[in-house]
Tab-separated table of C-alpha atoms and ligand atoms in Angstrom:
chain	number	residue	atom	x	y	z
R	1	MET	CA	-0.149	0.007	-0.239
R	2	ARG	CA	1.214	3.841	-0.529
R	3	VAL	CA	0.648	5.733	2.529
R	4	LEU	CA	0.372	9.427	3.261
R	5	LEU	CA	1.559	10.569	7.168
R	6	VAL	CA	0.277	13.535	7.952
R	7	GLY	CA	1.959	15.356	10.520
R	8	SER	CA	5.480	16.068	12.036
R	9	GLY	CA	5.972	15.439	15.301
R	10	GLY	CA	6.987	12.428	17.514
R	11	ARG	CA	4.070	10.739	17.197
R	12	GLU	CA	4.199	10.910	13.488
R	13	HIS	CA	7.855	9.782	13.606
R	14	ALA	CA	6.848	7.088	15.714
R	15	LEU	CA	3.635	5.993	13.241
R	16	ALA	CA	6.024	6.086	10.358
R	17	ALA	CA	8.351	3.479	11.790
R	18	THR	CA	5.622	1.563	12.949
R	19	LEU	CA	4.020	1.854	9.376
R	20	ALA	CA	7.508	1.080	7.883
R	21	ARG	CA	7.963	-2.361	9.414
R	22	SER	CA	4.838	-3.569	7.606
R	23	PRO	CA	5.001	-6.068	4.796
R	24	LYS	CA	2.292	-4.145	2.994
R	25	LEU	CA	4.088	-1.205	2.780
R	26	THR	CA	5.053	-0.110	-0.479
R	27	ALA	CA	5.332	3.764	-0.367
R	28	LEU	CA	5.288	6.062	2.397
R	29	PHE	CA	5.005	9.615	2.294
R	30	ILE	CA	5.384	12.371	5.371
R	31	ALA	CA	3.760	15.637	5.013
R	32	PRO	CA	5.374	17.702	6.288
R	33	GLY	CA	7.485	14.966	8.474
R	34	ASN	CA	10.706	15.679	9.972
R	35	PRO	CA	14.422	14.887	9.498
R	36	GLY	CA	13.290	11.445	11.638
R	37	THR	CA	10.880	10.589	9.480
R	38	ALA	CA	13.088	11.527	6.409
R	39	GLY	CA	14.935	8.002	7.277
R	40	LEU	CA	11.506	6.112	6.598
R	41	GLY	CA	9.711	7.680	3.728
R	42	THR	CA	9.893	10.736	1.705
R	43	ASN	CA	9.118	14.073	3.360
R	44	VAL	CA	6.641	16.113	1.475
R	45	ALA	CA	7.000	20.060	1.793
R	46	ILE	CA	3.121	20.006	2.353
R	47	GLY	CA	1.813	21.680	5.571
R	48	ALA	CA	-0.109	19.234	7.570
R	49	SER	CA	-3.312	21.561	7.086
R	50	ASP	CA	-3.325	22.228	3.300
R	51	ILE	CA	-5.829	20.402	2.707
R	52	PRO	CA	-5.679	21.501	-1.149
R	53	ALA	CA	-2.153	20.306	-1.444
R	54	LEU	CA	-2.811	17.063	0.333
R	55	ILE	CA	-5.346	15.858	-1.790
R	56	THR	CA	-3.907	16.679	-5.094
R	57	PHE	CA	-0.759	15.028	-3.736
R	58	ALA	CA	-2.433	11.905	-2.836
R	59	LYS	CA	-4.135	12.065	-6.044
R	60	GLU	CA	-1.128	12.154	-8.171
R	61	GLN	CA	0.918	9.401	-5.923
R	62	GLN	CA	-2.240	7.216	-6.144
R	63	ILE	CA	-2.134	7.090	-2.453
R	64	ASP	CA	-4.143	3.995	-0.607
R	65	LEU	CA	-4.466	5.165	2.342
R	66	VAL	CA	-4.338	8.803	4.327
R	67	VAL	CA	-3.134	8.619	7.935
R	68	PRO	CA	-3.833	11.800	9.406
R	69	GLY	CA	-1.591	12.579	12.943
R	70	PRO	CA	-2.389	15.754	14.298
R	71	GLU	CA	-5.914	17.024	15.205
R	72	ALA	CA	-6.106	20.366	13.095
R	73	PRO	CA	-6.299	18.865	9.366
R	74	LEU	CA	-9.202	16.688	10.725
R	75	VAL	CA	-11.017	19.513	12.121
R	76	VAL	CA	-10.305	21.538	8.809
R	77	GLY	CA	-12.209	18.993	7.034
R	78	LEU	CA	-8.916	16.635	5.654
R	79	ALA	CA	-11.487	13.121	5.871
R	80	ASP	CA	-13.932	14.929	4.068
R	81	ALA	CA	-11.715	16.003	1.396
R	82	CYS	CA	-10.466	12.401	1.030
R	83	ALA	CA	-13.925	10.898	0.737
R	84	ALA	CA	-14.997	13.411	-1.804
R	85	ALA	CA	-11.921	12.696	-3.870
R	86	GLY	CA	-12.497	8.930	-3.430
R	87	LEU	CA	-9.229	8.783	-1.186
R	88	ALA	CA	-9.596	6.645	1.624
R	89	CYS	CA	-8.344	8.226	5.321
R	90	ALA	CA	-8.345	6.781	8.926
R	91	GLY	CA	-9.827	9.606	10.730
R	92	PRO	CA	-12.935	11.485	11.256
R	93	THR	CA	-15.315	13.774	9.240
R	94	GLN	CA	-15.073	17.267	10.463
R	95	ALA	CA	-18.242	16.771	11.993
R	96	ALA	CA	-17.502	14.057	14.199
R	97	ALA	CA	-13.462	15.885	14.748
R	98	ARG	CA	-15.839	18.152	16.503
R	99	LEU	CA	-15.602	16.335	19.663
R	100	GLU	CA	-12.409	17.950	19.920
R	101	GLY	CA	-12.326	21.172	18.214
R	102	SER	CA	-15.086	22.316	20.539
R	103	LYS	CA	-15.202	21.573	24.205
R	104	SER	CA	-18.723	22.658	24.565
R	105	PHE	CA	-19.791	20.357	21.497
R	106	SER	CA	-18.258	17.385	23.049
R	107	LYS	CA	-19.757	18.416	26.283
R	108	ASP	CA	-23.171	18.274	24.702
R	109	VAL	CA	-22.604	15.080	23.333
R	110	CYS	CA	-21.684	13.459	27.088
R	111	TYR	CA	-24.511	14.595	28.195
R	112	ALA	CA	-26.639	13.425	25.663
R	113	ALA	CA	-25.316	10.054	25.426
R	114	GLY	CA	-24.964	9.741	29.519
R	115	VAL	CA	-21.292	9.795	29.938
R	116	PRO	CA	-19.867	10.689	33.332
R	117	THR	CA	-18.226	14.150	32.910
R	118	ALA	CA	-17.154	17.241	35.236
R	119	ARG	CA	-20.475	19.651	35.262
R	120	GLY	CA	-19.594	22.598	33.187
R	121	GLU	CA	-20.807	25.600	31.187
R	122	ARG	CA	-20.000	28.085	28.111
R	123	PHE	CA	-19.726	31.501	28.587
R	124	THR	CA	-19.485	34.070	26.065
R	125	ASP	CA	-19.768	36.964	28.792
R	126	VAL	CA	-16.652	38.016	31.294
R	127	GLU	CA	-19.194	39.164	33.967
R	128	ALA	CA	-21.061	35.976	33.680
R	129	ALA	CA	-18.111	33.925	33.861
R	130	ILE	CA	-16.693	35.758	36.491
R	131	THR	CA	-19.861	35.609	39.045
R	132	TYR	CA	-20.378	32.118	38.113
R	133	ILE	CA	-16.582	30.925	39.234
R	134	ALA	CA	-17.703	32.924	42.511
R	135	GLU	CA	-20.801	30.952	42.603
R	136	ARG	CA	-19.139	27.565	42.112
R	137	GLY	CA	-15.908	28.023	44.122
R	138	ALA	CA	-12.508	26.414	43.584
R	139	PRO	CA	-10.853	24.559	42.932
R	140	ILE	CA	-12.434	24.982	39.099
R	141	VAL	CA	-11.228	24.686	35.750
R	142	VAL	CA	-11.254	27.159	33.115
R	143	LYS	CA	-10.933	26.061	29.401
R	144	ALA	CA	-10.645	28.130	26.148
R	145	ASP	CA	-13.783	26.715	23.835
R	146	GLY	CA	-11.329	26.211	20.969
R	147	LEU	CA	-8.404	24.344	20.180
R	148	ALA	CA	-5.015	25.536	21.900
R	149	ALA	CA	-2.799	22.580	21.701
R	150	GLY	CA	-3.394	21.426	24.854
R	151	LYS	CA	-2.376	24.896	26.636
R	152	GLY	CA	-5.738	26.434	26.988
R	153	VAL	CA	-6.799	24.904	30.412
R	154	VAL	CA	-6.053	26.731	33.635
R	155	VAL	CA	-6.811	24.194	36.787
R	156	ALA	CA	-7.496	27.059	39.217
R	157	GLN	CA	-6.831	26.432	43.263
R	158	THR	CA	-8.406	30.052	44.057
R	159	VAL	CA	-11.356	31.774	42.625
R	160	ALA	CA	-9.440	34.615	42.172
R	161	GLU	CA	-6.920	32.930	39.797
R	162	ALA	CA	-9.756	31.512	37.922
R	163	GLN	CA	-11.272	34.799	37.613
R	164	ASP	CA	-7.615	36.195	35.810
R	165	ALA	CA	-7.891	33.087	33.579
R	166	VAL	CA	-11.132	34.353	32.086
R	167	ARG	CA	-9.978	37.846	32.068
R	168	GLU	CA	-6.981	36.828	30.444
R	169	MET	CA	-8.496	34.563	27.643
R	170	MET	CA	-11.742	36.642	27.006
R	171	THR	CA	-10.429	40.208	27.941
R	172	HIS	CA	-6.574	40.143	27.001
R	173	GLY	CA	-7.354	37.453	23.954
R	174	THR	CA	-4.122	35.190	25.233
R	175	MET	CA	-5.815	32.441	23.469
R	176	GLY	CA	-6.605	34.016	20.436
R	177	ASP	CA	-10.038	32.945	19.099
R	178	ALA	CA	-10.109	29.794	20.722
R	179	GLY	CA	-10.395	31.736	24.094
R	180	ARG	CA	-13.280	33.767	22.897
R	181	SER	CA	-15.718	31.587	24.439
R	182	VAL	CA	-14.843	29.380	27.538
R	183	VAL	CA	-16.124	26.496	29.423
R	184	ILE	CA	-15.595	26.560	32.995
R	185	GLU	CA	-16.077	22.979	34.746
R	186	ASP	CA	-15.644	21.212	38.376
R	187	CYS	CA	-12.664	19.816	39.251
R	188	LEU	CA	-12.113	16.113	38.942
R	189	VAL	CA	-9.991	14.539	41.667
R	190	GLY	CA	-7.796	11.350	40.975
R	191	GLU	CA	-5.425	9.693	38.691
R	192	GLU	CA	-5.315	10.920	35.242
R	193	VAL	CA	-4.989	8.447	32.177
R	194	SER	CA	-5.274	8.472	28.585
R	195	LEU	CA	-7.291	5.670	26.851
R	196	PHE	CA	-7.185	4.775	23.134
R	197	ALA	CA	-9.553	2.614	20.562
R	198	PHE	CA	-10.181	2.643	17.231
R	199	CYS	CA	-13.649	3.253	16.328
R	200	SER	CA	-15.987	2.956	13.325
R	201	GLY	CA	-19.760	3.700	13.803
R	202	GLU	CA	-21.007	1.872	16.908
R	203	THR	CA	-17.887	-0.146	17.154
R	204	ALA	CA	-14.731	0.458	19.227
R	205	MET	CA	-11.637	-1.865	19.742
R	206	LEU	CA	-9.553	-1.041	22.690
R	207	ILE	CA	-5.971	-0.216	21.855
R	208	GLY	CA	-4.784	0.356	25.328
R	209	ALA	CA	-3.831	3.098	27.895
R	210	ALA	CA	-0.872	5.433	28.762
R	211	GLN	CA	-0.229	8.071	31.136
R	212	ASP	CA	0.718	11.380	30.322
R	213	HIS	CA	2.800	13.837	32.236
R	214	LYS	CA	1.111	17.576	31.126
R	215	ARG	CA	3.009	19.903	33.215
R	216	ILE	CA	6.731	21.128	32.480
R	217	GLY	CA	7.794	20.368	35.942
R	218	ASP	CA	8.699	17.274	38.068
R	219	ASN	CA	6.021	16.539	40.299
R	220	ASP	CA	3.277	18.532	38.195
R	221	THR	CA	4.660	21.412	38.671
R	222	GLY	CA	4.686	24.707	36.357
R	223	PRO	CA	2.321	25.050	33.081
R	224	ASN	CA	0.563	22.424	31.339
R	225	THR	CA	2.388	21.556	28.089
R	226	GLY	CA	1.585	19.502	25.227
R	227	GLY	CA	2.946	16.101	27.353
R	228	MET	CA	6.328	15.613	28.550
R	229	GLY	CA	6.624	11.839	28.446
R	230	ALA	CA	4.002	9.151	29.148
R	231	VAL	CA	4.041	5.643	29.998
R	232	SER	CA	2.278	2.415	29.257
R	233	PRO	CA	0.484	0.857	31.302
R	234	PRO	CA	-0.578	3.292	33.924
R	235	ARG	CA	-0.601	1.396	37.587
R	236	GLY	CA	-3.702	0.563	38.523
R	237	PHE	CA	-5.760	0.488	34.958
R	238	ASP	CA	-5.671	-2.687	33.473
R	239	ARG	CA	-7.051	-4.129	30.532
R	240	ALA	CA	-10.519	-5.344	32.215
R	241	ALA	CA	-10.674	-1.370	33.622
R	242	GLN	CA	-9.510	-0.366	30.477
R	243	GLU	CA	-12.764	-2.146	28.486
R	244	ALA	CA	-14.876	-1.168	31.138
R	245	ALA	CA	-14.131	2.499	30.666
R	246	LEU	CA	-14.438	2.156	26.804
R	247	ASP	CA	-18.158	0.802	27.731
R	248	VAL	CA	-18.810	4.011	29.708
R	249	LEU	CA	-16.662	6.828	28.621
R	250	VAL	CA	-16.713	5.663	24.640
R	251	ARG	CA	-19.370	3.518	23.397
R	252	PRO	CA	-22.667	5.423	24.427
R	253	MET	CA	-20.854	8.766	22.723
R	254	LEU	CA	-20.278	6.668	19.524
R	255	LYS	CA	-23.864	5.707	19.584
R	256	GLU	CA	-25.066	8.993	19.856
R	257	MET	CA	-22.728	10.466	17.338
R	258	VAL	CA	-24.390	8.095	15.102
R	259	ARG	CA	-27.871	8.824	16.294
R	260	ARG	CA	-26.945	12.816	15.045
R	261	GLY	CA	-25.915	11.196	12.075
R	262	THR	CA	-22.360	12.053	12.010
R	263	PRO	CA	-20.859	8.743	13.113
R	264	PHE	CA	-17.454	8.831	14.294
R	265	ARG	CA	-14.223	7.060	12.420
R	266	GLY	CA	-10.639	6.640	13.716
R	267	VAL	CA	-9.138	6.684	16.608
R	268	ILE	CA	-10.149	8.153	19.989
R	269	PHE	CA	-7.779	9.330	22.705
R	270	ALA	CA	-10.569	9.456	25.713
R	271	GLY	CA	-8.511	11.608	28.622
R	272	LEU	CA	-9.777	10.591	31.437
R	273	MET	CA	-9.985	10.771	35.526
R	274	LEU	CA	-9.743	7.599	37.493
R	275	THR	CA	-12.103	9.303	40.346
R	276	GLU	CA	-13.033	7.227	43.710
R	277	THR	CA	-16.580	7.247	41.717
R	278	GLY	CA	-15.651	6.011	38.651
R	279	PRO	CA	-13.739	6.911	35.495
R	280	GLN	CA	-14.673	10.349	34.095
R	281	LEU	CA	-14.694	11.960	30.911
R	282	ILE	CA	-11.973	15.009	31.139
R	283	GLU	CA	-11.782	15.306	26.769
R	284	TYR	CA	-12.116	13.373	23.946
R	285	ASN	CA	-9.118	13.631	21.535
R	286	VAL	CA	-9.937	12.260	17.800
R	287	ARG	CA	-6.267	10.827	17.105
R	288	PHE	CA	-3.377	9.388	19.013
R	289	GLY	CA	-1.398	11.266	21.900
R	290	ASP	CA	2.005	12.808	21.285
R	291	PRO	CA	3.758	11.702	23.446
R	292	GLU	CA	1.589	8.507	24.197
R	293	ALA	CA	1.557	7.075	20.705
R	294	GLN	CA	5.591	6.847	20.872
R	295	ALA	CA	5.258	4.290	24.310
R	296	LEU	CA	2.169	2.753	23.326
R	297	LEU	CA	3.207	1.892	19.578
R	298	LEU	CA	6.217	0.138	20.923
R	299	ARG	CA	4.278	-2.073	22.587
R	300	LEU	CA	2.427	-2.877	19.271
R	301	THR	CA	2.863	-6.218	17.992
R	302	SER	CA	0.713	-6.796	14.838
R	303	ASP	CA	0.759	-5.331	12.023
R	304	LEU	CA	-0.429	-1.457	11.910
R	305	LEU	CA	-1.510	-0.920	8.782
R	306	PRO	CA	-4.222	-3.354	7.754
R	307	ALA	CA	-6.008	-2.227	11.255
R	308	LEU	CA	-5.862	1.752	9.788
R	309	ALA	CA	-7.061	0.617	6.479
R	310	ALA	CA	-9.716	-1.441	7.582
R	311	LEU	CA	-10.334	1.197	10.246
R	312	ALA	CA	-11.079	3.801	7.075
R	313	GLU	CA	-13.073	1.304	5.351
R	314	GLY	CA	-14.975	0.660	8.860
R	315	THR	CA	-14.450	-3.134	8.498
R	316	LEU	CA	-12.217	-2.739	12.073
R	317	ASP	CA	-14.164	-6.038	13.621
R	318	THR	CA	-12.222	-8.124	11.318
R	319	THR	CA	-8.983	-6.950	11.773
R	320	PRO	CA	-7.031	-7.633	15.646
R	321	VAL	CA	-4.635	-5.634	16.821
R	322	THR	CA	-1.995	-6.980	19.352
R	323	PHE	CA	0.162	-5.505	22.000
R	324	SER	CA	2.612	-7.208	23.959
R	325	ASP	CA	2.605	-7.316	27.771
R	326	GLN	CA	6.008	-5.380	27.988
R	327	ALA	CA	6.222	-2.121	29.668
R	328	ALA	CA	6.885	1.191	27.521
R	329	ILE	CA	7.463	4.783	28.519
R	330	SER	CA	8.508	7.985	25.979
R	331	ILE	CA	10.545	10.810	27.346
R	332	VAL	CA	10.330	14.262	25.811
R	333	MET	CA	13.016	16.410	25.707
R	334	ALA	CA	12.493	20.095	25.511
R	335	ALA	CA	14.093	23.469	24.213
R	336	ARG	CA	15.179	25.869	27.040
R	337	GLY	CA	12.034	28.434	27.684
R	338	TYR	CA	9.359	25.690	26.519
R	339	PRO	CA	6.357	26.167	26.626
R	340	ALA	CA	5.847	29.910	26.480
R	341	ALA	CA	9.429	30.664	24.468
R	342	PRO	CA	11.320	27.845	23.405
R	343	GLU	CA	14.935	28.431	22.468
R	344	MET	CA	15.970	27.778	18.774
R	345	GLY	CA	18.715	26.757	17.014
R	346	ALA	CA	21.369	24.771	19.202
R	347	VAL	CA	23.021	21.707	17.358
R	348	ILE	CA	21.748	18.267	19.296
R	349	SER	CA	24.478	15.408	19.256
R	350	GLY	CA	23.944	11.852	20.699
R	351	ILE	CA	21.144	10.407	19.287
R	352	ALA	CA	22.391	7.429	17.420
R	353	ASP	CA	24.272	7.059	20.723
R	354	ALA	CA	21.250	6.849	22.753
R	355	GLU	CA	19.526	4.106	19.969
R	356	ALA	CA	22.439	1.740	20.039
R	357	LEU	CA	21.223	1.017	23.679
R	358	GLU	CA	18.994	-1.830	24.254
R	359	GLY	CA	15.314	-1.355	23.739
R	360	VAL	CA	15.899	2.588	23.290
R	361	CYS	CA	14.576	4.407	20.107
R	362	VAL	CA	14.120	8.139	19.570
R	363	PHE	CA	11.444	10.031	17.585
R	364	GLN	CA	12.285	13.506	16.664
R	365	ALA	CA	9.595	16.588	16.370
R	366	GLY	CA	10.829	20.094	16.519
R	367	THR	CA	14.559	19.235	15.026
R	368	LYS	CA	15.857	20.539	11.320
R	369	GLU	CA	19.040	20.080	9.397
R	370	ASN	CA	20.463	23.764	9.141
R	371	ALA	CA	22.750	24.811	6.331
R	372	ALA	CA	25.858	22.900	7.532
R	373	ARG	CA	23.473	19.639	7.922
R	374	GLU	CA	23.717	19.478	11.787
R	375	LEU	CA	20.823	18.254	13.630
R	376	VAL	CA	19.400	21.668	15.038
R	377	VAL	CA	16.368	22.614	17.901
R	378	ALA	CA	13.596	23.867	15.903
R	379	GLY	CA	10.577	23.368	18.134
R	380	GLY	CA	9.416	23.233	21.551
R	381	ARG	CA	9.377	19.429	22.325
R	382	VAL	CA	12.566	18.313	20.461
R	383	LEU	CA	12.419	14.899	20.811
R	384	SER	CA	11.271	11.807	22.899
R	385	VAL	CA	13.554	8.820	23.920
R	386	CYS	CA	11.235	5.837	24.453
R	387	ALA	CA	12.211	2.777	25.561
R	388	LEU	CA	10.347	-0.764	25.912
R	389	GLY	CA	11.110	-2.960	28.923
R	390	ASP	CA	9.826	-6.274	30.841
R	391	THR	CA	8.871	-3.891	33.800
R	392	VAL	CA	7.931	0.372	33.847
R	393	GLN	CA	11.499	0.045	35.912
R	394	GLN	CA	13.423	-1.541	32.999
R	395	ALA	CA	11.485	0.607	30.783
R	396	ARG	CA	12.042	3.522	32.553
R	397	ASP	CA	15.572	2.889	33.388
R	398	ARG	CA	16.535	2.770	29.731
R	399	ALA	CA	14.625	5.484	28.532
R	400	TYR	CA	16.646	7.536	30.744
R	401	ALA	CA	20.115	6.004	29.940
R	402	GLY	CA	18.987	7.338	26.244
R	403	VAL	CA	18.616	10.945	27.591
R	404	ARG	CA	21.674	10.876	29.160
R	405	ALA	CA	23.377	10.091	26.013
R	406	ILE	CA	21.840	12.986	24.067
R	407	SER	CA	22.670	16.767	24.746
R	408	TRP	CA	22.360	20.096	23.449
R	409	ASP	CA	22.659	23.631	24.891
R	410	GLY	CA	19.135	24.201	26.627
R	411	ALA	CA	18.209	20.750	26.681
R	412	ALA	CA	15.247	20.083	29.346
R	413	TRP	CA	13.259	16.838	30.835
R	414	ARG	CA	11.270	15.925	33.564
R	415	THR	CA	13.364	13.083	35.541
R	416	ASP	CA	10.041	11.658	37.122
R	417	ILE	CA	8.390	10.193	34.321
R	418	GLY	CA	6.769	6.824	34.957
R	419	ALA	CA	7.341	6.947	38.449
R	420	ARG	CA	3.922	7.274	39.669
R	421	ALA	CA	3.502	3.863	37.564
R	422	LEU	CA	6.292	1.607	39.746
T	501	LIG	P1	-7.583	19.639	28.439
T	501	LIG	O1	-7.219	20.163	27.202
T	501	LIG	O2	-9.388	19.401	28.406
T	501	LIG	O3	-7.228	17.984	28.021
T	501	LIG	O4	-7.128	19.720	29.638
T	501	LIG	C1	-6.017	19.871	30.012
T	501	LIG	C2	-5.744	19.191	30.921
T	501	LIG	O5	-6.123	20.104	32.144
T	501	LIG	C3	-6.359	18.023	31.656
T	501	LIG	O6	-5.077	16.864	30.829
T	501	LIG	C4	-5.909	17.687	32.978
T	501	LIG	O7	-5.070	17.636	33.722
T	501	LIG	C5	-6.626	19.294	33.379
T	501	LIG	N1	-8.497	19.525	33.353
T	501	LIG	C6	-8.849	19.298	32.013
T	501	LIG	N2	-10.411	19.021	33.304
T	501	LIG	C7	-10.241	19.388	34.131
T	501	LIG	C8	-11.471	18.882	35.434
T	501	LIG	N3	-12.532	18.963	35.103
T	501	LIG	N4	-10.845	18.476	36.414
T	501	LIG	C9	-9.247	18.342	36.573
T	501	LIG	N5	-8.399	18.910	35.807
T	501	LIG	C10	-8.849	18.924	34.394
T	502	LIG	N1	-0.139	14.094	25.656
T	502	LIG	C1	-1.584	14.592	25.187
T	502	LIG	C2	-2.283	15.210	23.564
T	502	LIG	O1	-1.832	14.698	22.822
T	502	LIG	O2	-2.732	15.740	23.508
């Protein structure tokens, strides 16, 4: 099969590496890709959300399957454009991608489907939002309603902090259009995990679970990021509990989407909180997580390509996906200044040394080659160092050995990834 993979992050490098192992793959293109994906296929200089250019390229190259990595192209209609052009796409339509693209839409779907989630209200008026916060009290959560790359959420410990966040987003426009309306939610307390499933219509097939580490600093301190590392499986959330969570949090949503005439097809990533009263939904994402995918895909023991093709065709049930019982971990190395203002340009060394270690692989994200053909920092999350192991402890030791082998001026990482899963 000829595959066009869309995106340029660590998740896409991991997807490319996984697809490259498939005996069914005959050609792999990545738009736009990164220096890591260039070693696995052909990078194409088309932006991930440039739908017309992606479609033209896919038709010219007789692509059999389009695999979307990030949410942005899905939210602007990549799957719909593929369908109109007669191309298979392993991702949801624009209407179904609203599950991720609009927090108030996904709340509506949860309420209609009876999916347990935090009570929340949407506001377009600053004063009304501020009054509501005073009434509800803290802790309380303020979210920009639109897409904000995982950075549009403030979990406020005090009323004043929540009200400041509302003013920042709505009056000062710190989140741009995404923050013109906000959703204010009760705070859920518990262990947060990410649950992944392939979905088509009312069918959901469990992929597995991982735990992300969203804050920039050790012990979950500092601002939220796109994710600083992930471990799979998370502690206290075994396959049986994952299946049970799918029943409560995902399958009713799929039914509701079918009922609305906008069935979901693609990867569902349910962010959830394991609370005292059972799992509660934090949010739906319509794609693999980054850096969860890097860890999860290392554990995959079956061929990903036919599974994604079946997903695109809606024939999921007949294509099993299997995972090893091993543990996997991904540790993000970021640029100094991330997430606010990452510093670019430092020369990266040691990736080959890290990959020479047993069980370790490195997936690139914010990297590029400079004029001297050196690999340099070109984004906030620069790369992720990943490892498999028989236990979380072994995977973790291996990955951190990999991290220590890699260096650049300003490299930053958390030292406690996976600690809670031990
Ligand atoms: P989201 O973009 O909705 O995933 O939110 C980003 C992060 O904020 C989540 O991963 C959680 O860590 C946190 N968060 C979001 N909503 C809540 C909530 N209702 N209660 C507690 N934490 C939350
Ligand atoms: N790691 C969280 C995300 O991909 O949204």
